[in-house]
Structure formats: C-alpha cells, structure tokens
mmCIF file of C-alpha atoms in Angstrom:
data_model
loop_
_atom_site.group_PDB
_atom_site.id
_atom_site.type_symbol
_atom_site.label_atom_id
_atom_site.label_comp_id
_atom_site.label_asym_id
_atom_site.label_seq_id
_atom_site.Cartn_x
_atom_site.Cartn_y
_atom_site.Cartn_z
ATOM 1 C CA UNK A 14 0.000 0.000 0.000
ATOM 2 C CA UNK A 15 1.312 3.052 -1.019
ATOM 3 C CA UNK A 16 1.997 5.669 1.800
ATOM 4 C CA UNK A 17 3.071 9.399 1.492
ATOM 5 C CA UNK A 18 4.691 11.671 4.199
ATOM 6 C CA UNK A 19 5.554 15.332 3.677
ATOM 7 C CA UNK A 20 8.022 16.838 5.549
ATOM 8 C CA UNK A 21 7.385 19.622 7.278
ATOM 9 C CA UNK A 22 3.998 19.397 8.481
ATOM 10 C CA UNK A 23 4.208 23.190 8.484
ATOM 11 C CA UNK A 24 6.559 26.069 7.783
ATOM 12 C CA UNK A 25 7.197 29.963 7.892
ATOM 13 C CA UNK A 26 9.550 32.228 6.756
ATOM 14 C CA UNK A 27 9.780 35.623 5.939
ATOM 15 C CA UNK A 28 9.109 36.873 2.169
ATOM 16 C CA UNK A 29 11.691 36.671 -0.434
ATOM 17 C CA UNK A 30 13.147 33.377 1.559
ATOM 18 C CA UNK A 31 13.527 29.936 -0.657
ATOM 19 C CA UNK A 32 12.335 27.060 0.092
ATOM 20 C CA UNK A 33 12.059 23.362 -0.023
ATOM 21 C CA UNK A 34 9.521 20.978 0.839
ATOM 22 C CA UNK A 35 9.558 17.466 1.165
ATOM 23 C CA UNK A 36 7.529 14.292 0.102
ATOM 24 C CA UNK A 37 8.324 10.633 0.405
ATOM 25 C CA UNK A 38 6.919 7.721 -1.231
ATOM 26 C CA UNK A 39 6.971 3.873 -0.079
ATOM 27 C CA UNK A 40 6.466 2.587 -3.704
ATOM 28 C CA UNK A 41 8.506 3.632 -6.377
ATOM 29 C CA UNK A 42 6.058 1.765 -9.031
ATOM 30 C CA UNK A 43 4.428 5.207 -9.621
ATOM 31 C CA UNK A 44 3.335 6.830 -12.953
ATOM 32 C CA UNK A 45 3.699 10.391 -11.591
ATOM 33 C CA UNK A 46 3.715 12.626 -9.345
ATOM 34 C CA UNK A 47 1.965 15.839 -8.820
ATOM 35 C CA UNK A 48 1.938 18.895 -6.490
ATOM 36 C CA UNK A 49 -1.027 20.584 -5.294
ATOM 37 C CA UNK A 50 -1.535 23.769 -3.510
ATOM 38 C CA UNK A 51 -4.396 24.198 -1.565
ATOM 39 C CA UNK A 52 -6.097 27.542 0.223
ATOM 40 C CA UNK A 53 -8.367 27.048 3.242
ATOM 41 C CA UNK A 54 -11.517 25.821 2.356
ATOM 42 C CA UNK A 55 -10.887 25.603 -1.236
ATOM 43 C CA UNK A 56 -10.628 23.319 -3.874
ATOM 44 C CA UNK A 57 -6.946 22.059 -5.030
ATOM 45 C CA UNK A 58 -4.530 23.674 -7.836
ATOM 46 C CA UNK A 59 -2.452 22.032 -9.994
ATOM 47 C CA UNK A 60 1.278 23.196 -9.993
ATOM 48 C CA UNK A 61 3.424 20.128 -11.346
ATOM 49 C CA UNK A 62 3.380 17.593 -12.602
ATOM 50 C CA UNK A 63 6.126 15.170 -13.190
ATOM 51 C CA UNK A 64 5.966 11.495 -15.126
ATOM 52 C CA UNK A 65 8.039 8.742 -13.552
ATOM 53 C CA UNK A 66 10.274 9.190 -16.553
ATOM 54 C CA UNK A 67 11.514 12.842 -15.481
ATOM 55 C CA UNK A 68 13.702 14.177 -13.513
ATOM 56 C CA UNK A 69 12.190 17.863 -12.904
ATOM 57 C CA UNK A 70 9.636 20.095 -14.120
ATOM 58 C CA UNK A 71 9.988 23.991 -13.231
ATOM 59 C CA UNK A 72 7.023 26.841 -13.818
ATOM 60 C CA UNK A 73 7.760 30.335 -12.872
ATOM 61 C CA UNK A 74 9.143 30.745 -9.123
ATOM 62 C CA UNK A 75 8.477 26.755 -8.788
ATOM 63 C CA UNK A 76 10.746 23.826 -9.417
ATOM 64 C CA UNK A 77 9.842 19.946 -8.457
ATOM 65 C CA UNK A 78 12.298 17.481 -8.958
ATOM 66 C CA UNK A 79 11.567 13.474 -8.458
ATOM 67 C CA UNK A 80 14.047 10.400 -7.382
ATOM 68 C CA UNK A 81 11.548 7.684 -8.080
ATOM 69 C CA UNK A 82 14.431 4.944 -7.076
ATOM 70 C CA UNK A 83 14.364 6.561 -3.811
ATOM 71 C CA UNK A 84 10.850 7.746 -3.198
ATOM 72 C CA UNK A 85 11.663 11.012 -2.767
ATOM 73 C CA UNK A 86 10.257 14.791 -4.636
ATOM 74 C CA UNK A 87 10.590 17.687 -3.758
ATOM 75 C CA UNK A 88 9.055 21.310 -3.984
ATOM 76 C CA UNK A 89 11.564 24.222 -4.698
ATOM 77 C CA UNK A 90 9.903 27.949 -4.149
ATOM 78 C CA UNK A 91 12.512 30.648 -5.054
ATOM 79 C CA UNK A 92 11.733 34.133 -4.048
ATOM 80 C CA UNK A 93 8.688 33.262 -1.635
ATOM 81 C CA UNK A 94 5.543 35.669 -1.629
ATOM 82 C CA UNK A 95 2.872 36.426 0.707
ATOM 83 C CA UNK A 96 0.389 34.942 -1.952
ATOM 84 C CA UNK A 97 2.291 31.749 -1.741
ATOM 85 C CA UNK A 98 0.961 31.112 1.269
ATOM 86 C CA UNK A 99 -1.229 27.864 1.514
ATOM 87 C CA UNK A 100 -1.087 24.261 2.269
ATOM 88 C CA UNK A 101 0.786 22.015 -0.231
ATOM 89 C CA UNK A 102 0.147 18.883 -1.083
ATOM 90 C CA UNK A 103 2.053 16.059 -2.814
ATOM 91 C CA UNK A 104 0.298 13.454 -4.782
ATOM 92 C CA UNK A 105 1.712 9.956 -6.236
ATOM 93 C CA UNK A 106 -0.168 7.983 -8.922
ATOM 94 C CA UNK A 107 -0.102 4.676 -9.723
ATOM 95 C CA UNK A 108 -2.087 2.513 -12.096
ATOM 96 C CA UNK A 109 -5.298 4.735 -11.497
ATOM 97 C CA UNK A 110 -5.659 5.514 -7.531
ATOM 98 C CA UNK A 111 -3.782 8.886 -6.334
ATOM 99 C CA UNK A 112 -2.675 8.281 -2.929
ATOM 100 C CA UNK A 113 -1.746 12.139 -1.466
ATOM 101 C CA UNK A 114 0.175 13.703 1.858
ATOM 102 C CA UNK A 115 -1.065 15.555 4.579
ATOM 103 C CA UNK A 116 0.376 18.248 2.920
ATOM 104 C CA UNK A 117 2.717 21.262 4.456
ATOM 105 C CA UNK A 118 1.064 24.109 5.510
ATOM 106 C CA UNK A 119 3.169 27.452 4.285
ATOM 107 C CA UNK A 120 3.324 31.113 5.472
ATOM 108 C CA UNK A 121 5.271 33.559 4.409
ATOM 109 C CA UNK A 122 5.614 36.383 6.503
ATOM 110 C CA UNK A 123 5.180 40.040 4.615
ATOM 111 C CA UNK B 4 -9.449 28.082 -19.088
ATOM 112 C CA UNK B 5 -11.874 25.208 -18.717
ATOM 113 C CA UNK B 6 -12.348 23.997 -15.210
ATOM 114 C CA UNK B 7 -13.964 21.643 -13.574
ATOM 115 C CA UNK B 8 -16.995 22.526 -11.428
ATOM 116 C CA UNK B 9 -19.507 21.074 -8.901
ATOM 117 C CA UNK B 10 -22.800 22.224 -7.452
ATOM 118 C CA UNK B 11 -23.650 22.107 -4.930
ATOM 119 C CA UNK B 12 -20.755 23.816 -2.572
ATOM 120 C CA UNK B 13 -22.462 22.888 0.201
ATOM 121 C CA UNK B 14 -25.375 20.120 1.159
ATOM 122 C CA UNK B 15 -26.656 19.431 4.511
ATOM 123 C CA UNK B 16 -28.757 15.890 5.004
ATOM 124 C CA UNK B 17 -29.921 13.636 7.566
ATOM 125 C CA UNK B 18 -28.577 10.380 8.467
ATOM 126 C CA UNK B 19 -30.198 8.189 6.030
ATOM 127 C CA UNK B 20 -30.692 10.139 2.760
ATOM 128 C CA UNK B 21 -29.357 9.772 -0.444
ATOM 129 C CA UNK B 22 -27.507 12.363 -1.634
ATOM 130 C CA UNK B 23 -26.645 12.732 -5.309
ATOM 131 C CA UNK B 24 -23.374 15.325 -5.900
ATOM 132 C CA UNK B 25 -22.348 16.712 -9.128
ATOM 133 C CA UNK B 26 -19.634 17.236 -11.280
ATOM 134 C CA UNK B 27 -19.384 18.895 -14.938
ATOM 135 C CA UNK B 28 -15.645 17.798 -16.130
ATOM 136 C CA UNK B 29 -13.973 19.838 -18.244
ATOM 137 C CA UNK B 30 -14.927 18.998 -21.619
ATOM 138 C CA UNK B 31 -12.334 17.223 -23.580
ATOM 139 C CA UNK B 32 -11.347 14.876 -20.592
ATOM 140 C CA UNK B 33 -11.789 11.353 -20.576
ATOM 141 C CA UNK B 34 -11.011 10.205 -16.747
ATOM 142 C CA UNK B 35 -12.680 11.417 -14.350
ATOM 143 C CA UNK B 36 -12.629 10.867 -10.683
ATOM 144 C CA UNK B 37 -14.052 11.497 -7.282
ATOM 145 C CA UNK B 38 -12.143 12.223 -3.986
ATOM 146 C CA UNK B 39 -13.129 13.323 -0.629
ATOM 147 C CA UNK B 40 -11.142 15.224 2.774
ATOM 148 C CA UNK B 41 -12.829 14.925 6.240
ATOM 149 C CA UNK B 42 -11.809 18.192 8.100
ATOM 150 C CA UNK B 43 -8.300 18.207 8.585
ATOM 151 C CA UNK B 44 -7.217 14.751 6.944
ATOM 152 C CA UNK B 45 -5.682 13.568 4.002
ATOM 153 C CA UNK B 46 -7.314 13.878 0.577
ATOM 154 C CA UNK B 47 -8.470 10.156 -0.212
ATOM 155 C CA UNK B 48 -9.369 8.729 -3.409
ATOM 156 C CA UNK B 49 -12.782 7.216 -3.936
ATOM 157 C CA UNK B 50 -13.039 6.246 -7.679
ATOM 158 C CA UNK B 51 -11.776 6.257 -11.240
ATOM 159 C CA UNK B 52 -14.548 5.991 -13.833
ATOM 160 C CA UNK B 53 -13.297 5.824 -17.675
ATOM 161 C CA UNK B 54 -15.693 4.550 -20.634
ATOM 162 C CA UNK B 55 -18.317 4.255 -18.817
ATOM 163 C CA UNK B 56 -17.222 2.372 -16.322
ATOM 164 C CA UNK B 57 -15.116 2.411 -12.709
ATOM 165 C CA UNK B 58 -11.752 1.258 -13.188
ATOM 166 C CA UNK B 59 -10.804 1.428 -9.897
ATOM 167 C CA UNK B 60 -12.087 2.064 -6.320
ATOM 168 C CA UNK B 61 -10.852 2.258 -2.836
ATOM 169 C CA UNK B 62 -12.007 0.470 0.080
ATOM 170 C CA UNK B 63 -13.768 3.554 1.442
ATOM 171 C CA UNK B 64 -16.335 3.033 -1.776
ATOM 172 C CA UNK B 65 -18.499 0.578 -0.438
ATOM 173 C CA UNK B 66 -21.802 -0.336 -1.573
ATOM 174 C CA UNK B 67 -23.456 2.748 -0.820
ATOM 175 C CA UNK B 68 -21.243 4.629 -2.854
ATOM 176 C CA UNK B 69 -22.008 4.529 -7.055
ATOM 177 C CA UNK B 70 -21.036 7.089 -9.710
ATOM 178 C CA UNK B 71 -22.886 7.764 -13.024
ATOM 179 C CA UNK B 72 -21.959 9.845 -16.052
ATOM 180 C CA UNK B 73 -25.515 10.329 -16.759
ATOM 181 C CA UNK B 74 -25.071 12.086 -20.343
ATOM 182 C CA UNK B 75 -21.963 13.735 -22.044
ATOM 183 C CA UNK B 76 -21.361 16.810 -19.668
ATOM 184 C CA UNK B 77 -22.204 15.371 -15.929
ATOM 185 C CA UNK B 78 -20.755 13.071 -13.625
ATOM 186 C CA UNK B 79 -22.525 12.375 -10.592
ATOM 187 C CA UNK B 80 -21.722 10.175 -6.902
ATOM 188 C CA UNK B 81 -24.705 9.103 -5.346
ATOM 189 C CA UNK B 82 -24.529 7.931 -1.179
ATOM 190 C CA UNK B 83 -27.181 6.146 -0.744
ATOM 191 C CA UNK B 84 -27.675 6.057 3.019
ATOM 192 C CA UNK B 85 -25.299 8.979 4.422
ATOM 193 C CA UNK B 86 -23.707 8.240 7.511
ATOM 194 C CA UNK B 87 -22.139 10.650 10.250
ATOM 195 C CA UNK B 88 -18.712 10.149 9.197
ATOM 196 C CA UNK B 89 -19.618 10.779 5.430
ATOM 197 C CA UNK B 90 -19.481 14.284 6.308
ATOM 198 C CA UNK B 91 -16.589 15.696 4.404
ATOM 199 C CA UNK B 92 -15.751 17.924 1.264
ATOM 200 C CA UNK B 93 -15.760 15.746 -1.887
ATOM 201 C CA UNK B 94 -13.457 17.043 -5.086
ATOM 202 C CA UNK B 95 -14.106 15.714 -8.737
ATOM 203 C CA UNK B 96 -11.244 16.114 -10.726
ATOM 204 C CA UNK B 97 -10.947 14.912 -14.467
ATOM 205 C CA UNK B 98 -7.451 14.167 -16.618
ATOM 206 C CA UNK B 99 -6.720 12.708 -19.674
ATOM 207 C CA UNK B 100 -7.168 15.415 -22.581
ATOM 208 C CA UNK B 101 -5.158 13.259 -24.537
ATOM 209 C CA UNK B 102 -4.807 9.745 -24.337
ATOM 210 C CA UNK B 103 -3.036 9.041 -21.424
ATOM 211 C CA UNK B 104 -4.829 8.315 -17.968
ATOM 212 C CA UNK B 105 -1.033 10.070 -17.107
ATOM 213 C CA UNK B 106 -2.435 13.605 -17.131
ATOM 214 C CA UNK B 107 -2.653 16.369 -14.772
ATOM 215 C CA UNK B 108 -5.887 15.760 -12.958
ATOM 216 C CA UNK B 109 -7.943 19.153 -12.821
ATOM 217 C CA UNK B 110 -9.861 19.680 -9.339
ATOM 218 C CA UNK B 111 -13.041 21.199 -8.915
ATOM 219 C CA UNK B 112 -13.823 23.581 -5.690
ATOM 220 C CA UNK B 113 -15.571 21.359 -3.986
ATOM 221 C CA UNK B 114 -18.960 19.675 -2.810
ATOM 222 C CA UNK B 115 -18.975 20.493 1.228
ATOM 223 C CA UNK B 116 -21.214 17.471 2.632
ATOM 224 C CA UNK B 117 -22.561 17.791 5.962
ATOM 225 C CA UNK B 118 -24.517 14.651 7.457
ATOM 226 C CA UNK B 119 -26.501 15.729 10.763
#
C-alpha cells in the first residue's frame, strides 16, 4: 500500500526566503507525481506535474524534482511571496488511484 | 481556461438520505474521478470511472457509494444512506485530454457534505 509523508507538516519564513519541501513515497512503481496547492476551504490547484520518466519540471518561481528509485520529490519555491501562502500537497499515482500527503502548511511572513 | 466545477458547494442531510453530488468535467477529458477530505485529513481517493465504467475504487467506496456519467457533460456520486462520518468535502477532478490516464488531474472547488 502506497503511503506518502511530507516533511514539514508546516513552515514559515519571511518573504523573499527559498524554500524546499519534502515528500516521500513507499512505492517507487508510480506513474507520476503531482503537487497541489491548496487555500483554506478551497478546492486544489495544480502546480506540477512530473511522469516517472523525469527528472524535474519547473514553472515560474516553482521547481519539483523526483528520485523515483528513492521515493523522494521535492518542492523548490525561489523568491517566496505572501500569496504563496497555503497548504501544499504532494500526490503519487499509480495505475489509477492517487494516494496524497497531509500536505505542508506554508506562510510567508510580509 | 476550462475547469472543472460542482454544485452544490455545500449540502446538509440527515442520516439516512441519499444524496446525489455533481460534477461537470472539463470537456475534452476522458477520466474522471471522485475524492473526498474529512476536516483536517488527508485527501483520499474514492473512484476512477473511464468509458463508462469504474476502473478502480478504494475500500472507502463501499456499496453505498455509485457514480454515473448520466449524459456527455455530468458526472454524478450518489450515497445512498449517508452516515455521520460521510461528512466531508468531496473534489471531482478529471485528466486525460489526450490519451493518457497520465495527465494532470484538474480539481473542482468542492462539494462540502454535511450529514446531521
């Protein structure tokens, strides 16, 4: 059974600051993984999304990289904003079923 | 952009009654799915559902859970007999504007069920 853990639970640091956060993965047999963010009572937002054949994928400020061999991805913010501010999730697919973190809850401090 | 979205945002029910939440996918998409998040927990998946059919499920969708795609635009998850702990937000979210069930899966905001 496939488990995710994201490390830290939750984080905050004072705008402009980079950051990383952390997911782990007990099965590497995944198709791909994608990170979510997620504002308080809202729906989810894609960010990434990275098949098990990459390596990275970057979008603006944001840059996910994946080790599937080792179960690891992570969740590079450069140049964090106040609007980045929310609770982000990592998700792992495998044949169909997405198994997700807890998520880490970010703020950035104006 | 196309987006997914789901009415209602928010249903209250008694213990007991079917409740019937929907989902327009965004148009193109072939795979569509169903997940829900009790307050504070982890984001679980329910179902897959591609051509016309569920092609996988979790153990959380027992027998009183069933989906539909009722015509070309809706897709629908029926509880049949809500319980207490069925209270929770359930997100649709549909992928695959290509081929590939490999897709970025596109969340909708969000059916808030409350079961009193």
């Amino acid at each position: 059974k496939q488990e995710v853990t994201q490390i830290p639970a939750a984080l905050s640091v004072p705008e402009g600051e980079n950051l990383v956060l952390n997911c782990s993965f007990t099965d590497s047999a995944i198709y791909n993984l994608q990170w979510f963010r997620q504002d308080p009572g809202k729906g989810l937002t894609s960010l990434l999304l990275i098949q098990s054949s990459q390596r990275e994928q970057t979008s603006g400020r944001l840059n996910a990289s994946l080790d599937k061999s080792s179960g690891r991805s992570t969740l590079y913010i450069a140049a964090s904003q106040p609007g980045d501010s929310a609770t982000y999730l990592c998700a792992v697919r495998g044949y169909q079923k997405v198994t997700f973190g807890i998520g880490t809850k970010l703020q950035v401090i104006p | 952009e196309p987006e997914v979205t789901q009415t209602p945002s928010h249903q209250v029910t008694q213990m007991g009654q079917e409740v019937i939440l929907r989902c327009v996918p965004i148009s193109n998409h072939l795979y569509f799915y169903w997940y829900r998040q009790i307050l504070g927990q982890k984001v679980e998946f329910l179902v897959s559902f591609y051509n016309n059919e569920i092609s996988e499920k979790s153990e959380i969708f027992d027998d009183q859970f069933s989906v539909e795609r009722p015509d070309g635009s809706n897709f629908t998850l029926k509880i049949r007999s809500t319980k207490l702990e069925d209270s929770a937000m359930y997100f649709c979210a549909s992928s695959g504007g290509g081929t590939s069930f490999g897709d970025t899966q596109y969340f909708g905001p969000g059916t808030r069920l409350t079961v009193l």
